[in-house]
Amino acid sequence: MDTGRVRRFIATQYGEGYVWVATPESGAKAPPFVSIGPIRGRRSPVADAMLEAVRSGLERRSGRPVLMAPDAVAAKTDPGPTFVVDVSLYAADGCLHAAFGVAHRASGEVVATLRGDFGELEAADVRADALAADLFDTAWRYLAMGASGPRKPADPPLEVRLAVTAMLLASPGGAWSANEARLAQLRESAPDDPGVAILWAMHLLGRAVAEPGPDVVTRESVAALDREIEHIVFKHLPAVRNDPLLALGAAKLLLMAGCGHEDIAESLANTAFTGSAAFAAAIPLLGQIKACRGDIPEAVRLFDVALGLCEPASTFELYIQVLKATALIAADARAELEAVYRRLGEIAADSLPRFAVLFLPADDAGLARQLAPLADRLSPILAQRIPGYLFYRIARNFRSPQHVANIMRGPLTHLIRRFGATVVSPSLWDDLPDELYYLRGA
């Protein structure tokens, strides 16, 4: 995962419908994805051809630089590669035997070991490219799902890992395309794999929130996605219950599907919390469940606990801070919200304009002085998309009509003031709390 010290991007996560704030650094050169080295054993034309094919195959698949570092110096640079591949070569009886140890640089965890045998120069690049595919698959799975075995206390939740993976391997066409291509391949090769299924459902939700596209978010479009996610989760739920990270992912999906599955989500989250060391992944979800049910003070307490478990200024902190901010907006706790906004500004100042409408109060005080000018620059087309997005991706997850009204009141006040009540569709007016109906005549 990314760190507070070295990061190509900063992201918070979807799931709850938050405004995406992942922003690649403009003009920054991407750090290498993999450093191949140290390389032990005798080099030869076959070995060199094989290693170059592995390097180019990894670079093509990741879209990131892959370095050849026989003496492993590149692995010690800062920012360094995401993964380090240790290579051992042994030639005997006309065959080159190669062993690869894949390690995650930041954590030092050994992700996997692989091997390949190469008999002649002409075939080395073909076999090596297949090996590169296996290496990339291994690295991607680690980024998205973590190491196999027991979960560690500080492991972030699945949705954060998936978002980081999406941004780390982002192409110019969009952050989520890299995950989509990889998951599509995994689903084709292992259609019944429960872990892949949960990742796919999380990807669908993340893509809908982070890259909603040009269409207005409607009750019908959200319901169709909810049904698809609900079907995937319940089909694979028995198989993922014993993996805390996947179980928490399933709980998150059920909570956000808007189908009244809070009790199941809470049961899964509590079981993962009490039966494993996955504290950092479980506690924010338990906080979100409390917020959705209306217990904002307890939700904020749990978010603060979770903040003490994550690395400062990391993607994970941003994720929790946005969870906390949305709960505070629901409670109309504006003083506390401004403190969270300041903290977000310390971590991701360039991304804060994306939060402008969500954080707006209904009056002209406090954050409105900073954010209203940003909201006033919205185009009519974008302004028509925002109410449906805010309601169906954020506000509707809160069960209290008062909390829903608090989330929607500020944005709608400013949008209607500028564009008129028709900026809200008739069907959305029907779904909004009665308390906000006065804005229709504004």
CSV table of C-alpha atoms in Angstrom, one decimal:
chain,number,residue,atom,x,y,z
A,1,MET,CA,0.0,0.0,0.0
A,2,ASP,CA,1.1,3.6,-0.3
A,3,THR,CA,2.8,5.4,2.5
A,4,GLY,CA,2.7,8.9,4.0
A,5,ARG,CA,6.3,9.5,3.0
A,6,VAL,CA,6.3,8.4,-0.7
A,7,ARG,CA,3.2,8.3,-2.7
A,8,ARG,CA,2.4,8.7,-6.4
A,9,PHE,CA,-1.2,9.5,-5.6
A,10,ILE,CA,-3.6,10.0,-2.7
A,11,ALA,CA,-6.9,8.3,-2.6
A,12,THR,CA,-9.9,7.8,-0.4
A,13,GLN,CA,-12.3,5.0,-1.1
A,14,TYR,CA,-15.7,4.6,-2.5
A,15,GLY,CA,-18.1,2.1,-1.0
A,16,GLU,CA,-19.8,4.9,0.9
A,17,GLY,CA,-20.3,7.0,-2.2
A,18,TYR,CA,-17.6,9.5,-1.4
A,19,VAL,CA,-16.2,11.9,-3.8
A,20,TRP,CA,-13.0,10.4,-5.3
A,21,VAL,CA,-9.9,12.3,-4.4
A,22,ALA,CA,-7.2,10.1,-5.9
A,23,THR,CA,-5.0,12.5,-7.9
A,24,PRO,CA,-1.8,11.4,-9.6
A,25,GLU,CA,1.0,13.9,-9.1
A,26,SER,CA,1.1,16.1,-12.2
A,27,GLY,CA,4.5,15.8,-14.0
A,28,ALA,CA,5.8,13.3,-11.5
A,29,LYS,CA,7.7,10.3,-12.8
A,30,ALA,CA,6.2,7.1,-11.7
A,31,PRO,CA,8.4,5.0,-9.4
A,32,PRO,CA,9.3,1.5,-10.8
A,33,PHE,CA,6.8,-1.3,-10.3
A,34,VAL,CA,9.4,-4.0,-10.0
A,35,SER,CA,13.2,-4.1,-9.6
A,36,ILE,CA,14.7,-7.4,-10.8
A,37,GLY,CA,17.7,-8.2,-8.7
A,38,PRO,CA,19.9,-9.3,-7.2
A,39,ILE,CA,20.7,-11.8,-9.9
A,40,ARG,CA,22.7,-14.8,-8.7
A,41,GLY,CA,24.4,-17.4,-10.9
A,42,ARG,CA,26.2,-17.4,-14.2
A,43,ARG,CA,24.8,-15.1,-16.9
A,44,SER,CA,24.5,-16.4,-20.5
A,45,PRO,CA,22.8,-15.3,-23.7
A,46,VAL,CA,19.8,-17.5,-22.8
A,47,ALA,CA,19.7,-16.0,-19.3
A,48,ASP,CA,19.9,-12.4,-20.6
A,49,ALA,CA,17.2,-13.0,-23.2
A,50,MET,CA,14.9,-14.6,-20.6
A,51,LEU,CA,15.4,-11.8,-18.0
A,52,GLU,CA,14.8,-9.1,-20.6
A,53,ALA,CA,11.6,-10.8,-21.7
A,54,VAL,CA,10.5,-11.0,-18.1
A,55,ARG,CA,11.3,-7.3,-17.6
A,56,SER,CA,9.5,-6.1,-20.7
A,57,GLY,CA,6.5,-8.4,-20.0
A,58,LEU,CA,6.1,-7.0,-16.5
A,59,GLU,CA,6.4,-3.5,-17.8
A,60,ARG,CA,3.8,-4.0,-20.5
A,61,ARG,CA,1.3,-5.5,-18.1
A,62,SER,CA,1.8,-3.0,-15.2
A,63,GLY,CA,2.2,0.2,-17.3
A,64,ARG,CA,5.0,1.1,-14.9
A,65,PRO,CA,8.8,1.0,-15.2
A,66,VAL,CA,10.5,-2.3,-14.4
A,67,LEU,CA,14.2,-2.1,-13.7
A,68,MET,CA,17.0,-4.6,-14.2
A,69,ALA,CA,19.2,-4.3,-11.1
A,70,PRO,CA,21.7,-7.2,-10.9
A,71,ASP,CA,23.3,-5.8,-7.7
A,72,ALA,CA,19.9,-4.8,-6.2
A,73,VAL,CA,20.9,-1.1,-5.8
A,74,ALA,CA,17.6,0.1,-7.4
A,75,ALA,CA,15.6,-1.6,-4.6
A,76,LYS,CA,17.3,0.7,-2.1
A,77,THR,CA,16.4,4.0,-3.8
A,78,ASP,CA,13.6,6.2,-2.5
A,79,PRO,CA,11.0,6.2,-4.0
A,80,GLY,CA,11.8,2.6,-4.8
A,81,PRO,CA,10.0,-0.2,-6.6
A,82,THR,CA,6.8,-1.7,-5.3
A,83,PHE,CA,8.1,-5.2,-5.6
A,84,VAL,CA,11.6,-6.7,-5.7
A,85,VAL,CA,12.3,-10.0,-7.6
A,86,ASP,CA,15.3,-12.0,-6.5
A,87,VAL,CA,16.6,-14.3,-9.2
A,88,SER,CA,18.8,-17.4,-9.0
A,89,LEU,CA,20.2,-19.0,-12.1
A,90,TYR,CA,21.6,-22.5,-12.6
A,91,ALA,CA,22.6,-24.1,-15.9
A,92,ALA,CA,23.0,-27.8,-16.3
A,93,ASP,CA,22.8,-30.3,-19.2
A,94,GLY,CA,21.8,-27.6,-21.7
A,95,CYS,CA,18.9,-26.3,-19.6
A,96,LEU,CA,18.8,-23.0,-17.7
A,97,HIS,CA,16.9,-23.3,-14.4
A,98,ALA,CA,15.7,-20.0,-12.9
A,99,ALA,CA,14.1,-19.4,-9.5
A,100,PHE,CA,12.3,-16.1,-8.7
A,101,GLY,CA,11.4,-14.8,-5.2
A,102,VAL,CA,8.8,-12.0,-5.2
A,103,ALA,CA,8.8,-9.6,-2.2
A,104,HIS,CA,6.8,-6.5,-1.4
A,105,ARG,CA,9.4,-3.9,-0.8
A,106,ALA,CA,7.7,-1.7,1.8
A,107,SER,CA,6.6,-4.6,4.1
A,108,GLY,CA,9.4,-7.1,3.3
A,109,GLU,CA,6.8,-9.8,2.9
A,110,VAL,CA,7.7,-12.6,0.5
A,111,VAL,CA,4.7,-12.8,-1.8
A,112,ALA,CA,5.6,-15.9,-3.8
A,113,THR,CA,8.3,-18.0,-5.3
A,114,LEU,CA,8.2,-19.2,-8.9
A,115,ARG,CA,10.5,-21.1,-11.3
A,116,GLY,CA,11.1,-21.6,-15.0
A,117,ASP,CA,13.2,-23.9,-17.2
A,118,PHE,CA,14.6,-22.7,-20.5
A,119,GLY,CA,16.3,-24.9,-23.0
A,120,GLU,CA,17.2,-22.7,-26.0
A,121,LEU,CA,17.5,-19.0,-26.9
A,122,GLU,CA,14.7,-19.0,-29.4
A,123,ALA,CA,12.1,-20.1,-26.9
A,124,ALA,CA,13.4,-18.1,-23.9
A,125,ASP,CA,11.4,-15.0,-24.6
A,126,VAL,CA,8.1,-16.8,-25.1
A,127,ARG,CA,8.4,-18.8,-21.9
A,128,ALA,CA,9.7,-15.8,-20.0
A,129,ASP,CA,6.6,-13.8,-21.1
A,130,ALA,CA,4.4,-16.5,-19.6
A,131,LEU,CA,6.5,-16.3,-16.5
A,132,ALA,CA,6.0,-12.5,-16.4
A,133,ALA,CA,2.3,-13.0,-16.6
A,134,ASP,CA,2.5,-15.2,-13.5
A,135,LEU,CA,4.7,-12.7,-11.7
A,136,PHE,CA,2.3,-9.9,-12.5
A,137,ASP,CA,-0.7,-11.9,-11.4
A,138,THR,CA,1.0,-12.7,-8.1
A,139,ALA,CA,1.8,-9.1,-7.5
A,140,TRP,CA,-1.7,-7.9,-8.4
A,141,ARG,CA,-3.3,-10.4,-6.0
A,142,TYR,CA,-1.0,-9.3,-3.2
A,143,LEU,CA,-1.9,-5.6,-3.8
A,144,ALA,CA,-5.6,-6.3,-4.0
A,145,MET,CA,-6.0,-9.0,-1.4
A,146,GLY,CA,-2.9,-9.0,0.8
A,147,ALA,CA,-0.7,-11.9,1.7
A,148,SER,CA,-2.2,-15.4,2.3
A,149,GLY,CA,-2.5,-16.5,5.8
A,150,PRO,CA,-3.6,-14.7,9.0
A,151,ARG,CA,-4.6,-11.1,8.6
A,152,LYS,CA,-2.4,-8.5,10.4
A,153,PRO,CA,-3.9,-5.9,12.8
A,154,ALA,CA,-3.0,-2.9,10.6
A,155,ASP,CA,-4.1,-4.5,7.3
A,156,PRO,CA,-6.5,-2.0,5.5
A,157,PRO,CA,-9.9,-3.2,4.3
A,158,LEU,CA,-10.4,-4.8,0.9
A,159,GLU,CA,-11.9,-1.6,-0.6
A,160,VAL,CA,-8.9,0.5,0.2
A,161,ARG,CA,-6.5,-2.2,-1.2
A,162,LEU,CA,-8.5,-2.4,-4.4
A,163,ALA,CA,-8.5,1.4,-4.8
A,164,VAL,CA,-4.8,1.6,-4.2
A,165,THR,CA,-4.2,-1.1,-6.8
A,166,ALA,CA,-6.4,0.7,-9.3
A,167,MET,CA,-4.5,3.9,-8.9
A,168,LEU,CA,-1.0,2.3,-8.8
A,169,LEU,CA,-1.6,0.6,-12.1
A,170,ALA,CA,-3.7,3.3,-13.6
A,171,SER,CA,-3.6,4.0,-17.3
A,172,PRO,CA,-4.5,7.3,-18.9
A,173,GLY,CA,-8.0,5.9,-19.7
A,174,GLY,CA,-9.0,5.7,-16.1
A,175,ALA,CA,-8.0,4.4,-12.7
A,176,TRP,CA,-10.3,1.4,-12.7
A,177,SER,CA,-9.5,0.0,-16.1
A,178,ALA,CA,-6.5,-1.9,-14.8
A,179,ASN,CA,-8.5,-3.7,-12.1
A,180,GLU,CA,-11.3,-4.4,-14.6
A,181,ALA,CA,-9.0,-6.1,-17.1
A,182,ARG,CA,-7.3,-8.2,-14.4
A,183,LEU,CA,-10.5,-9.2,-12.7
A,184,ALA,CA,-12.1,-10.1,-16.0
A,185,GLN,CA,-9.3,-12.5,-16.7
A,186,LEU,CA,-9.5,-14.0,-13.2
A,187,ARG,CA,-13.2,-14.4,-13.5
A,188,GLU,CA,-12.8,-16.2,-16.8
A,189,SER,CA,-10.2,-18.6,-15.5
A,190,ALA,CA,-11.8,-19.1,-12.1
A,191,PRO,CA,-15.5,-18.3,-12.3
A,192,ASP,CA,-16.4,-19.9,-9.0
A,193,ASP,CA,-13.5,-18.4,-7.0
A,194,PRO,CA,-15.3,-16.6,-4.0
A,195,GLY,CA,-12.4,-14.1,-3.5
A,196,VAL,CA,-12.4,-13.0,-7.1
A,197,ALA,CA,-16.2,-12.7,-7.0
A,198,ILE,CA,-16.1,-10.4,-3.9
A,199,LEU,CA,-13.4,-8.3,-5.6
A,200,TRP,CA,-15.5,-8.1,-8.7
A,201,ALA,CA,-18.5,-6.8,-6.8
A,202,MET,CA,-16.3,-4.3,-4.9
A,203,HIS,CA,-14.9,-3.2,-8.3
A,204,LEU,CA,-18.4,-2.7,-9.7
A,205,LEU,CA,-19.3,-0.5,-6.7
A,206,GLY,CA,-16.0,1.4,-6.8
A,207,ARG,CA,-16.2,2.1,-10.5
A,208,ALA,CA,-19.8,3.4,-10.2
A,209,VAL,CA,-18.8,5.8,-7.5
A,210,ALA,CA,-15.3,6.8,-8.6
A,211,GLU,CA,-16.0,7.0,-12.3
A,212,PRO,CA,-19.8,7.5,-12.5
A,213,GLY,CA,-19.7,8.6,-16.1
A,214,PRO,CA,-21.9,11.2,-17.9
A,215,ASP,CA,-25.3,9.8,-17.0
A,216,VAL,CA,-27.4,11.1,-14.1
A,217,VAL,CA,-27.5,8.6,-11.2
A,218,THR,CA,-31.0,7.4,-10.8
A,219,ARG,CA,-33.1,5.2,-8.6
A,220,GLU,CA,-33.3,2.6,-11.3
A,221,SER,CA,-29.6,2.6,-12.2
A,222,VAL,CA,-28.6,2.2,-8.5
A,223,ALA,CA,-31.2,-0.5,-7.9
A,224,ALA,CA,-29.9,-2.6,-10.8
A,225,LEU,CA,-26.3,-2.4,-9.5
A,226,ASP,CA,-27.6,-3.2,-5.9
A,227,ARG,CA,-29.3,-6.3,-7.1
A,228,GLU,CA,-26.2,-7.5,-9.0
A,229,ILE,CA,-24.0,-7.0,-6.0
A,230,GLU,CA,-26.5,-8.6,-3.6
A,231,HIS,CA,-26.6,-11.7,-5.9
A,232,ILE,CA,-22.8,-12.0,-6.0
A,233,VAL,CA,-22.4,-11.6,-2.3
A,234,PHE,CA,-25.1,-14.0,-1.1
A,235,LYS,CA,-23.9,-16.6,-3.7
A,236,HIS,CA,-20.4,-16.7,-2.2
A,237,LEU,CA,-21.0,-15.7,1.4
A,238,PRO,CA,-20.6,-19.2,2.9
A,239,ALA,CA,-17.2,-19.5,1.3
A,240,VAL,CA,-15.8,-16.2,2.5
A,241,ARG,CA,-17.0,-16.2,6.1
A,242,ASN,CA,-13.7,-17.7,7.3
A,243,ASP,CA,-11.5,-15.1,5.7
A,244,PRO,CA,-11.7,-11.9,7.7
A,245,LEU,CA,-10.8,-9.5,4.8
A,246,LEU,CA,-13.2,-11.1,2.4
A,247,ALA,CA,-15.9,-11.3,5.0
A,248,LEU,CA,-15.5,-7.6,5.8
A,249,GLY,CA,-15.6,-6.9,2.1
A,250,ALA,CA,-18.9,-8.8,1.8
A,251,ALA,CA,-20.3,-7.0,4.8
A,252,LYS,CA,-19.3,-3.6,3.3
A,253,LEU,CA,-21.0,-4.5,0.0
A,254,LEU,CA,-24.2,-5.6,1.7
A,255,LEU,CA,-24.3,-2.5,3.8
A,256,MET,CA,-23.9,-0.2,0.8
A,257,ALA,CA,-26.3,-2.2,-1.5
A,258,GLY,CA,-29.2,-0.4,0.2
A,259,CYS,CA,-31.3,-3.5,0.6
A,260,GLY,CA,-31.7,-3.5,4.4
A,261,HIS,CA,-28.9,-5.9,5.2
A,262,GLU,CA,-27.3,-3.9,8.1
A,263,ASP,CA,-27.9,-6.8,10.5
A,264,ILE,CA,-26.0,-9.3,8.3
A,265,ALA,CA,-23.3,-6.8,7.7
A,266,GLU,CA,-22.9,-6.1,11.4
A,267,SER,CA,-22.8,-9.8,12.2
A,268,LEU,CA,-20.0,-10.4,9.6
A,269,ALA,CA,-18.0,-7.4,10.9
A,270,ASN,CA,-18.3,-8.4,14.5
A,271,THR,CA,-17.3,-12.0,13.7
A,272,ALA,CA,-14.2,-10.8,11.8
A,273,PHE,CA,-13.3,-8.4,14.6
A,274,THR,CA,-13.7,-10.9,17.5
A,275,GLY,CA,-12.3,-13.9,15.6
A,276,SER,CA,-9.2,-12.4,14.0
A,277,ALA,CA,-6.6,-9.7,14.3
A,278,ALA,CA,-8.1,-7.6,11.5
A,279,PHE,CA,-8.8,-4.6,13.8
A,280,ALA,CA,-7.9,-1.8,11.4
A,281,ALA,CA,-10.2,-3.3,8.7
A,282,ALA,CA,-13.1,-4.1,10.9
A,283,ILE,CA,-13.4,-1.0,13.2
A,284,PRO,CA,-14.1,1.6,10.4
A,285,LEU,CA,-16.8,-0.7,9.0
A,286,LEU,CA,-18.4,-1.1,12.5
A,287,GLY,CA,-18.3,2.7,12.7
A,288,GLN,CA,-20.0,3.1,9.4
A,289,ILE,CA,-22.7,0.7,10.4
A,290,LYS,CA,-23.3,2.8,13.6
A,291,ALA,CA,-23.5,5.9,11.4
A,292,CYS,CA,-25.9,4.4,9.0
A,293,ARG,CA,-28.2,3.4,11.9
A,294,GLY,CA,-28.1,6.9,13.4
A,295,ASP,CA,-25.6,6.5,16.3
A,296,ILE,CA,-23.2,9.2,15.1
A,297,PRO,CA,-21.4,9.7,18.4
A,298,GLU,CA,-20.4,6.0,18.6
A,299,ALA,CA,-19.5,6.1,14.9
A,300,VAL,CA,-17.2,9.0,15.4
A,301,ARG,CA,-15.6,7.3,18.4
A,302,LEU,CA,-14.9,4.2,16.3
A,303,PHE,CA,-13.5,6.3,13.5
A,304,ASP,CA,-11.1,7.9,15.9
A,305,VAL,CA,-10.0,4.5,17.2
A,306,ALA,CA,-9.4,3.5,13.6
A,307,LEU,CA,-7.4,6.6,12.9
A,308,GLY,CA,-5.0,5.5,15.7
A,309,LEU,CA,-4.4,2.2,13.9
A,310,CYS,CA,-3.5,3.5,10.5
A,311,GLU,CA,-0.4,5.2,9.2
A,312,PRO,CA,-0.7,9.0,9.3
A,313,ALA,CA,-1.2,10.7,5.9
A,314,SER,CA,-1.8,7.4,4.2
A,315,THR,CA,-4.6,6.4,1.8
A,316,PHE,CA,-6.1,4.5,4.8
A,317,GLU,CA,-6.2,7.7,6.9
A,318,LEU,CA,-7.9,9.6,4.1
A,319,TYR,CA,-10.5,6.8,3.8
A,320,ILE,CA,-11.3,7.0,7.5
A,321,GLN,CA,-11.3,10.8,7.6
A,322,VAL,CA,-13.9,10.9,4.8
A,323,LEU,CA,-16.1,8.3,6.6
A,324,LYS,CA,-15.9,10.5,9.7
A,325,ALA,CA,-16.6,13.7,7.7
A,326,THR,CA,-19.7,12.2,6.2
A,327,ALA,CA,-21.0,11.1,9.6
A,328,LEU,CA,-20.4,14.6,10.9
A,329,ILE,CA,-22.2,16.2,8.0
A,330,ALA,CA,-25.2,13.9,8.7
A,331,ALA,CA,-25.2,15.1,12.3
A,332,ASP,CA,-24.8,18.7,11.2
A,333,ALA,CA,-21.8,18.9,13.5
A,334,ARG,CA,-20.1,21.7,11.6
A,335,ALA,CA,-17.4,22.7,14.1
A,336,GLU,CA,-16.1,19.2,14.2
A,337,LEU,CA,-16.4,18.9,10.5
A,338,GLU,CA,-14.1,21.9,9.9
A,339,ALA,CA,-11.4,20.2,11.9
A,340,VAL,CA,-11.6,17.1,9.7
A,341,TYR,CA,-11.6,19.3,6.6
A,342,ARG,CA,-8.4,21.0,7.8
A,343,ARG,CA,-6.8,17.6,8.3
A,344,LEU,CA,-7.8,16.6,4.8
A,345,GLY,CA,-6.2,19.8,3.6
A,346,GLU,CA,-2.9,18.8,5.3
A,347,ILE,CA,-2.9,15.5,3.4
A,348,ALA,CA,-4.5,16.2,0.1
A,349,ALA,CA,-4.9,19.9,-0.4
A,350,ASP,CA,-5.1,19.7,-4.2
A,351,SER,CA,-8.0,17.3,-4.0
A,352,LEU,CA,-10.2,19.3,-1.7
A,353,PRO,CA,-12.1,21.1,-4.4
A,354,ARG,CA,-13.7,17.8,-5.3
A,355,PHE,CA,-15.3,17.9,-1.9
A,356,ALA,CA,-16.7,21.4,-2.3
A,357,VAL,CA,-20.4,20.5,-2.8
A,358,LEU,CA,-20.5,17.7,-0.2
A,359,PHE,CA,-19.1,19.9,2.6
A,360,LEU,CA,-21.2,23.0,1.8
A,361,PRO,CA,-23.4,24.1,4.7
A,362,ALA,CA,-26.8,25.6,3.8
A,363,ASP,CA,-25.9,29.1,5.1
A,364,ASP,CA,-23.0,31.3,4.0
A,365,ALA,CA,-20.8,30.8,7.1
A,366,GLY,CA,-17.9,28.6,7.9
A,367,LEU,CA,-16.7,26.4,5.0
A,368,ALA,CA,-19.2,28.1,2.7
A,369,ARG,CA,-16.9,31.0,2.4
A,370,GLN,CA,-14.2,28.8,0.9
A,371,LEU,CA,-16.3,26.3,-1.0
A,372,ALA,CA,-19.3,28.3,-2.4
A,373,PRO,CA,-17.1,30.0,-5.1
A,374,LEU,CA,-16.0,26.5,-6.2
A,375,ALA,CA,-19.6,25.3,-6.4
A,376,ASP,CA,-20.6,28.4,-8.3
A,377,ARG,CA,-18.3,27.5,-11.1
A,378,LEU,CA,-20.2,24.3,-11.8
A,379,SER,CA,-21.6,23.9,-15.3
A,380,PRO,CA,-25.3,23.3,-15.7
A,381,ILE,CA,-24.7,19.7,-17.0
A,382,LEU,CA,-22.5,18.8,-14.0
A,383,ALA,CA,-24.8,20.5,-11.6
A,384,GLN,CA,-27.7,18.2,-12.8
A,385,ARG,CA,-25.6,15.1,-12.0
A,386,ILE,CA,-24.7,16.1,-8.5
A,387,PRO,CA,-28.0,15.8,-6.6
A,388,GLY,CA,-28.6,12.2,-7.7
A,389,TYR,CA,-25.0,11.2,-7.0
A,390,LEU,CA,-25.1,12.7,-3.5
A,391,PHE,CA,-28.4,11.1,-2.6
A,392,TYR,CA,-28.1,7.6,-4.1
A,393,ARG,CA,-24.4,7.2,-3.4
A,394,ILE,CA,-24.1,8.9,0.0
A,395,ALA,CA,-27.2,10.1,1.7
A,396,ARG,CA,-29.5,7.2,1.2
A,397,ASN,CA,-27.1,5.0,3.2
A,398,PHE,CA,-28.2,6.8,6.3
A,399,ARG,CA,-31.5,5.4,7.7
A,400,SER,CA,-32.5,8.6,9.6
A,401,PRO,CA,-34.5,11.1,7.4
A,402,GLN,CA,-32.9,13.9,9.5
A,403,HIS,CA,-29.4,12.7,8.6
A,404,VAL,CA,-30.3,12.4,5.0
A,405,ALA,CA,-31.7,15.9,5.0
A,406,ASN,CA,-28.6,17.2,6.7
A,407,ILE,CA,-26.4,15.8,4.0
A,408,MET,CA,-28.5,17.1,1.1
A,409,ARG,CA,-29.6,20.5,2.5
A,410,GLY,CA,-26.4,22.4,1.9
A,411,PRO,CA,-25.6,21.2,-1.6
A,412,LEU,CA,-29.3,21.6,-2.7
A,413,THR,CA,-29.5,25.1,-1.3
A,414,HIS,CA,-26.5,26.3,-3.3
A,415,LEU,CA,-27.4,24.4,-6.5
A,416,ILE,CA,-31.0,25.5,-6.5
A,417,ARG,CA,-30.0,29.1,-5.7
A,418,ARG,CA,-28.0,29.1,-8.9
A,419,PHE,CA,-29.8,26.8,-11.3
A,420,GLY,CA,-33.4,26.6,-9.9
A,421,ALA,CA,-35.4,23.7,-8.5
A,422,THR,CA,-35.3,21.8,-11.8
A,423,VAL,CA,-31.6,20.9,-11.1
A,424,VAL,CA,-33.3,18.1,-9.1
A,425,SER,CA,-35.2,15.5,-11.1
A,426,PRO,CA,-38.9,14.9,-10.3
A,427,SER,CA,-38.1,11.3,-9.2
A,428,LEU,CA,-35.4,12.4,-6.8
A,429,TRP,CA,-37.8,15.0,-5.3
A,430,ASP,CA,-40.0,12.0,-4.5
A,431,ASP,CA,-37.2,10.2,-2.7
A,432,LEU,CA,-36.0,13.2,-0.7
A,433,PRO,CA,-37.2,13.7,2.9
A,434,ASP,CA,-40.3,15.9,3.3
A,435,GLU,CA,-38.2,18.3,5.3
A,436,LEU,CA,-36.4,19.4,2.1
A,437,TYR,CA,-39.5,19.9,0.1
A,438,TYR,CA,-39.5,23.7,0.8
A,439,LEU,CA,-36.5,24.0,-1.4
A,440,ARG,CA,-38.6,23.0,-4.4
A,441,GLY,CA,-40.2,26.5,-4.2
A,442,ALA,CA,-37.0,28.3,-3.7
